[in-house]
Short mmCIF file of C-alpha atoms and ligand atoms in Angstrom, two decimals:
data_model
loop_
_atom_site.label_atom_id
_atom_site.label_comp_id
_atom_site.label_asym_id
_atom_site.label_seq_id
_atom_site.Cartn_x
_atom_site.Cartn_y
_atom_site.Cartn_z
CA MET A 1 103.42 130.55 113.06
CA GLU A 2 105.74 132.71 115.15
CA PRO A 3 104.02 135.54 117.07
CA ILE A 4 104.88 139.19 116.39
CA ILE A 5 104.36 140.21 120.02
CA THR A 6 104.48 138.03 123.14
CA LEU A 7 103.73 139.13 126.69
CA GLU A 8 104.98 136.78 129.40
CA ASN A 9 103.68 137.35 132.95
CA VAL A 10 103.76 141.11 132.57
CA SER A 11 103.19 143.23 135.68
CA PHE A 12 103.51 147.01 135.88
CA SER A 13 102.96 149.79 138.43
CA TYR A 14 103.16 153.57 137.96
CA LYS A 15 105.55 155.13 140.44
CA ILE A 16 104.02 158.29 141.87
CA ASN A 17 106.87 158.96 144.31
CA GLU A 18 109.38 157.06 146.48
CA LYS A 19 106.63 155.55 148.61
CA THR A 20 103.57 155.36 146.38
CA THR A 21 103.00 153.07 143.44
CA VAL A 22 99.81 152.35 141.49
CA PRO A 23 99.74 148.69 140.43
CA VAL A 24 98.04 148.44 137.03
CA LEU A 25 99.00 145.35 135.00
CA LYS A 26 98.92 142.03 136.83
CA ASN A 27 100.60 138.99 135.38
CA ILE A 28 99.41 139.37 131.79
CA SER A 29 100.37 136.81 129.12
CA PHE A 30 99.23 136.59 125.49
CA SER A 31 100.59 136.58 121.95
CA ILE A 32 99.67 138.51 118.82
CA PHE A 33 100.15 136.62 115.56
CA PRO A 34 100.81 137.97 112.05
CA GLY A 35 97.66 139.08 110.24
CA GLU A 36 95.47 139.32 113.35
CA TYR A 37 93.01 142.19 113.91
CA VAL A 38 92.69 142.45 117.68
CA ALA A 39 90.60 144.85 119.77
CA ILE A 40 91.56 145.46 123.39
CA ILE A 41 88.54 146.62 125.38
CA GLY A 42 87.80 147.40 129.02
CA HIS A 43 86.06 150.15 130.97
CA ASN A 44 87.85 153.36 131.96
CA GLY A 45 90.86 152.73 134.17
CA SER A 46 90.99 148.98 133.47
CA GLY A 47 94.56 149.31 132.17
CA LYS A 48 94.13 148.96 128.40
CA SER A 49 96.12 152.08 127.50
CA THR A 50 98.93 151.06 129.87
CA LEU A 51 98.87 147.63 128.25
CA SER A 52 99.02 149.08 124.72
CA LYS A 53 102.07 151.16 125.67
CA HIS A 54 103.86 147.91 126.58
CA LEU A 55 103.45 146.49 123.09
CA ASN A 56 106.40 148.41 121.62
CA GLY A 57 108.36 149.48 124.66
CA ILE A 58 106.83 152.92 125.36
CA LEU A 59 106.43 151.41 128.85
CA MET A 60 108.36 148.41 130.15
CA PRO A 61 107.20 145.76 132.61
CA ASP A 62 108.44 145.68 136.22
CA ASN A 63 108.13 141.92 136.11
CA GLY A 64 107.85 139.61 133.13
CA ASP A 65 108.84 140.32 129.53
CA VAL A 66 107.46 141.70 126.29
CA TRP A 67 108.97 140.29 123.11
CA VAL A 68 108.63 141.83 119.66
CA HIS A 69 109.73 138.93 117.47
CA ASP A 70 112.88 137.91 119.39
CA LEU A 71 113.62 141.40 120.75
CA ASN A 72 113.02 142.13 124.42
CA THR A 73 111.51 145.62 124.92
CA LYS A 74 113.82 146.05 127.93
CA ASP A 75 116.83 146.00 125.59
CA ALA A 76 117.53 149.73 125.11
CA LYS A 77 119.75 149.06 122.08
CA LYS A 78 116.82 147.48 120.21
CA LYS A 79 114.33 150.30 120.82
CA ARG A 80 114.51 151.65 117.25
CA GLU A 81 114.14 148.19 115.72
CA ILE A 82 111.18 147.42 118.00
CA ARG A 83 109.39 150.69 117.12
CA LYS A 84 110.04 150.00 113.44
CA SER A 85 108.24 146.67 113.80
CA VAL A 86 105.33 147.90 115.90
CA GLY A 87 104.11 151.45 115.16
CA THR A 88 101.50 153.37 117.17
CA VAL A 89 98.72 155.74 116.12
CA PHE A 90 97.70 157.85 119.12
CA GLN A 91 94.47 159.49 120.21
CA HIS A 92 95.17 163.07 119.14
CA PRO A 93 96.02 163.45 115.45
CA ASP A 94 97.31 167.00 116.07
CA ASN A 95 100.06 165.71 118.37
CA GLN A 96 101.35 163.35 115.69
CA ILE A 97 101.49 165.75 112.78
CA VAL A 98 104.80 167.60 112.56
CA ALA A 99 105.05 169.11 109.04
CA THR A 100 103.07 171.87 107.35
CA ILE A 101 102.28 169.88 104.19
CA VAL A 102 100.63 166.44 104.19
CA GLU A 103 103.21 164.62 102.05
CA GLU A 104 106.11 166.12 103.99
CA ASP A 105 104.53 164.91 107.19
CA ILE A 106 104.32 161.36 105.88
CA ALA A 107 107.93 161.53 104.67
CA PHE A 108 109.20 162.86 108.03
CA GLY A 109 109.81 159.49 109.71
CA LEU A 110 111.39 158.11 106.54
CA GLU A 111 113.83 161.03 106.33
CA ASN A 112 114.82 160.38 109.94
CA ILE A 113 115.83 156.82 109.18
CA GLY A 114 117.61 157.79 105.96
CA VAL A 115 115.35 156.14 103.38
CA PRO A 116 116.64 157.05 99.87
CA ARG A 117 114.64 159.70 97.98
CA GLU A 118 113.11 157.42 95.30
CA GLU A 119 112.07 154.81 97.85
CA MET A 120 110.66 157.56 100.07
CA LYS A 121 108.51 158.93 97.25
CA LYS A 122 107.19 155.44 96.49
CA ARG A 123 106.31 154.76 100.12
CA VAL A 124 104.59 158.14 100.57
CA ASP A 125 102.52 157.55 97.40
CA GLU A 126 101.51 154.06 98.55
CA ALA A 127 100.61 155.17 102.08
CA LEU A 128 98.53 158.11 100.77
CA ASN A 129 96.75 155.74 98.44
CA VAL A 130 95.88 153.24 101.21
CA VAL A 131 94.36 155.95 103.44
CA LYS A 132 92.69 157.61 100.39
CA MET A 133 94.37 160.97 100.96
CA SER A 134 96.32 161.29 97.68
CA GLN A 135 94.35 164.33 96.54
CA PHE A 136 95.25 166.15 99.78
CA ARG A 137 99.01 165.58 99.52
CA HIS A 138 99.89 169.28 98.98
CA ARG A 139 97.47 170.62 101.60
CA PRO A 140 98.37 171.91 105.07
CA PRO A 141 97.24 169.25 107.58
CA HIS A 142 95.61 171.83 109.88
CA HIS A 143 92.99 172.51 107.17
CA LEU A 144 91.81 168.88 107.27
CA SER A 145 88.99 167.31 109.29
CA GLY A 146 89.81 165.18 112.35
CA GLY A 147 89.30 161.93 110.43
CA GLN A 148 91.47 163.15 107.54
CA LYS A 149 94.24 164.21 109.95
CA GLN A 150 94.13 160.84 111.64
CA ARG A 151 94.42 159.18 108.21
CA VAL A 152 97.53 161.30 107.55
CA ALA A 153 98.94 160.14 110.90
CA ILE A 154 98.17 156.53 109.93
CA ALA A 155 99.90 157.03 106.56
CA GLY A 156 103.00 158.30 108.42
CA VAL A 157 103.11 155.10 110.48
CA LEU A 158 102.27 152.90 107.49
CA ALA A 159 105.08 154.41 105.38
CA MET A 160 107.57 153.07 107.94
CA GLN A 161 106.37 149.58 106.89
CA PRO A 162 105.82 148.12 110.35
CA ASP A 163 104.66 144.52 110.90
CA CYS A 164 101.93 145.71 113.22
CA ILE A 165 100.11 148.97 114.03
CA VAL A 166 98.67 149.72 117.48
CA PHE A 167 95.76 152.20 117.48
CA ASP A 168 95.60 153.63 121.00
CA GLU A 169 92.05 155.08 121.25
CA ALA A 170 92.78 156.50 117.79
CA THR A 171 89.14 157.20 116.97
CA SER A 172 88.01 158.60 120.31
CA MET A 173 88.52 162.26 119.30
CA LEU A 174 86.69 161.83 115.98
CA ASP A 175 83.06 162.31 115.02
CA SER A 176 81.14 159.28 113.76
CA PHE A 177 82.06 160.04 110.13
CA GLY A 178 85.78 160.35 110.95
CA ARG A 179 85.60 157.16 113.01
CA LYS A 180 84.07 155.30 110.11
CA GLU A 181 86.81 156.54 107.75
CA VAL A 182 89.53 155.34 110.12
CA LEU A 183 87.79 151.99 110.70
CA GLN A 184 87.63 151.42 106.95
CA VAL A 185 91.36 152.08 106.71
CA MET A 186 92.07 149.62 109.56
CA ARG A 187 90.05 146.90 107.85
CA LYS A 188 91.68 147.62 104.50
CA MET A 189 95.19 147.43 105.99
CA ASN A 190 94.31 144.18 107.74
CA ASN A 191 92.99 142.76 104.46
CA MET A 192 96.38 143.69 102.98
CA GLY A 193 98.03 141.53 105.66
CA MET A 194 98.92 144.17 108.27
CA THR A 195 98.50 143.11 111.90
CA ILE A 196 96.17 145.54 113.69
CA ILE A 197 95.69 146.07 117.41
CA THR A 198 93.09 148.62 118.42
CA VAL A 199 92.47 149.84 121.94
CA THR A 200 88.93 151.15 122.11
CA HIS A 201 85.93 151.72 124.33
CA HIS A 202 83.56 151.65 121.34
CA MET A 203 81.96 148.22 121.16
CA SER A 204 80.92 148.79 117.53
CA GLU A 205 84.62 149.20 116.75
CA ALA A 206 85.61 146.07 118.65
CA ALA A 207 82.95 144.18 116.66
CA GLU A 208 84.96 144.86 113.49
CA ALA A 209 88.00 142.97 114.83
CA ASP A 210 88.61 139.23 114.57
CA ARG A 211 89.64 138.83 118.20
CA ILE A 212 88.74 140.73 121.36
CA ILE A 213 90.84 140.84 124.51
CA VAL A 214 88.90 142.14 127.52
CA VAL A 215 90.92 143.78 130.28
CA GLU A 216 89.61 144.32 133.82
CA GLY A 217 91.66 145.39 136.83
CA GLY A 218 94.87 145.00 134.83
CA GLN A 219 94.15 141.37 133.97
CA ILE A 220 92.80 139.61 130.91
CA VAL A 221 89.35 138.30 131.68
CA MET A 222 88.15 137.27 128.21
CA ASP A 223 89.91 136.56 124.92
CA GLY A 224 88.11 135.31 121.82
CA PRO A 225 86.26 136.10 118.58
CA PRO A 226 83.75 139.01 118.89
CA ARG A 227 80.75 136.78 118.23
CA GLU A 228 81.76 134.59 121.20
CA ILE A 229 82.60 137.52 123.50
CA PHE A 230 79.34 139.38 122.80
CA LYS A 231 77.29 136.29 123.73
CA HIS A 232 78.29 136.94 127.36
CA LYS A 233 76.00 139.91 127.80
CA GLN A 234 75.67 139.63 131.58
CA LYS A 235 79.40 139.16 132.12
CA LEU A 236 80.10 142.22 129.98
CA GLU A 237 77.54 144.23 131.95
CA ASP A 238 79.28 143.17 135.17
CA LEU A 239 82.48 144.55 133.63
CA GLN A 240 80.62 147.83 132.86
CA LEU A 241 80.71 147.03 129.15
CA GLU A 242 77.88 146.65 126.69
CA VAL A 243 77.26 144.60 123.61
CA PRO A 244 77.23 146.73 120.40
CA SER A 245 73.98 148.67 119.86
CA VAL A 246 73.51 146.68 116.64
CA SER A 247 73.30 143.46 118.72
CA GLN A 248 70.71 145.02 121.00
CA MET A 249 68.61 146.13 118.04
CA ALA A 250 68.94 142.72 116.35
CA GLU A 251 67.75 140.98 119.51
CA GLY A 252 64.80 143.38 119.78
CA ILE A 253 63.72 142.66 116.19
CA HIS A 254 64.35 138.92 116.64
CA SER A 255 61.91 138.89 119.58
CA GLN A 256 59.19 140.11 117.15
CA PHE A 257 60.36 138.30 113.99
CA SER A 258 62.07 135.04 114.91
CA ASP A 259 63.62 134.68 111.42
CA PHE A 260 65.59 137.89 111.93
CA SER A 261 69.02 136.86 113.20
CA SER A 262 69.73 137.74 116.84
CA GLU A 263 73.46 137.16 116.41
CA LEU A 264 74.44 140.26 114.48
CA ILE A 265 77.29 142.41 115.79
CA GLN A 266 78.44 144.54 112.84
CA GLU A 267 76.57 147.46 111.29
CA ASP A 268 76.99 146.16 107.75
CA GLU A 269 75.54 142.73 108.51
CA PHE A 270 72.65 144.39 110.35
CA ILE A 271 71.91 146.55 107.28
CA ASP A 272 72.09 143.45 105.05
CA GLU A 273 69.64 141.59 107.30
CA VAL A 274 67.20 144.52 107.28
CA ASP A 275 67.48 144.69 103.48
CA LYS A 276 66.78 140.97 103.23
CA PHE A 277 63.65 141.32 105.34
CA ALA A 278 62.51 144.48 103.54
CA LYS A 279 62.77 142.63 100.21
CA VAL A 280 60.44 139.84 101.34
CA GLY A 281 58.12 142.47 102.81
CA VAL A 282 58.29 141.30 106.43
CA ILE A 283 59.50 144.61 107.86
P1 ADP B 1 92.35 152.70 130.48
O1 ADP B 1 93.14 152.92 129.23
O2 ADP B 1 91.67 151.35 130.51
O3 ADP B 1 91.40 153.80 130.79
P2 ADP B 1 94.81 153.27 131.88
O4 ADP B 1 95.82 152.29 131.45
O5 ADP B 1 94.85 154.63 131.27
O6 ADP B 1 93.37 152.63 131.71
O7 ADP B 1 94.87 153.46 133.46
C1 ADP B 1 94.90 152.36 134.36
C2 ADP B 1 95.12 152.89 135.78
O8 ADP B 1 96.41 153.49 135.84
C3 ADP B 1 94.12 153.95 136.22
O9 ADP B 1 93.84 153.71 137.58
C4 ADP B 1 94.85 155.23 136.02
O10 ADP B 1 94.42 156.21 136.95
C5 ADP B 1 96.29 154.82 136.31
N1 ADP B 1 97.26 155.64 135.55
C6 ADP B 1 97.29 155.81 134.20
N2 ADP B 1 98.34 156.59 133.85
C7 ADP B 1 98.98 156.92 134.99
C8 ADP B 1 100.13 157.71 135.29
N3 ADP B 1 100.84 158.30 134.32
N4 ADP B 1 100.50 157.82 136.59
C9 ADP B 1 99.79 157.22 137.57
N5 ADP B 1 98.70 156.46 137.36
C10 ADP B 1 98.29 156.31 136.10
#
């Protein structure tokens, strides 16, 4: 299978002035394949946001290359095509919402690229349906909750029909309810075949993905399925990261009740395990 995004020996520094540069990414290589759900994690300042901005040419490498399909992000003429393939949902929903009515906001990007009216209506309807915001289509976005606004922003990106969506700390401004709403939408879109990349410092969020890439000091230090990654508790602690709180609780219960699985990482599976034990009257 051909990758959607390929990074080849990518290095990048921020230029502060003529003399000062801040090296951030150091020789990074990996590929993202169609249908993957990937979480990029790392502690503050590890370079994950800088990395995510390389995935569709918001930033470009000083050395090495980023390919979106067969398009090099350094090719200025291909910028529009690249952004069409890989869309981004940013941290602040307010900065992404441009119109005063929800459905107009979702249609905005489509109008810009000249999508015909009928097609536009169809895409707006579908996108609203996926993010479960159809009943809010005539509302002003500023009356919505943070999670609802972020779902409108997601619908705007989704309506452009990208191959892949990058969520750059897209839940970090939301309360736990809003975060859950957005996580459900990510999982739903991935189940529909959309490739998802989420940059997050929430381990519970990373646990929902199928693959985790751990960044430290601008390099990739771990890359694998969540269940594998979260086995390396000490290594994660050394990287100033934690295993999800669900894993910690599961281990605690396992130490008292050995039949209770110690290998749980997702909230839903933890709840299922508790239910199972409650039914047989152990807990
Ligand atoms: P993370 O997303 O993991 O917190 P970032 O990619 O935001 O990490 O930052 C990585 C490093 O790059 C940090 O040392 C940060 O201070 C620096 N940095 C980020 N943005 C800029 C910028 N615009 N100019 C200069 N340095 C920056």
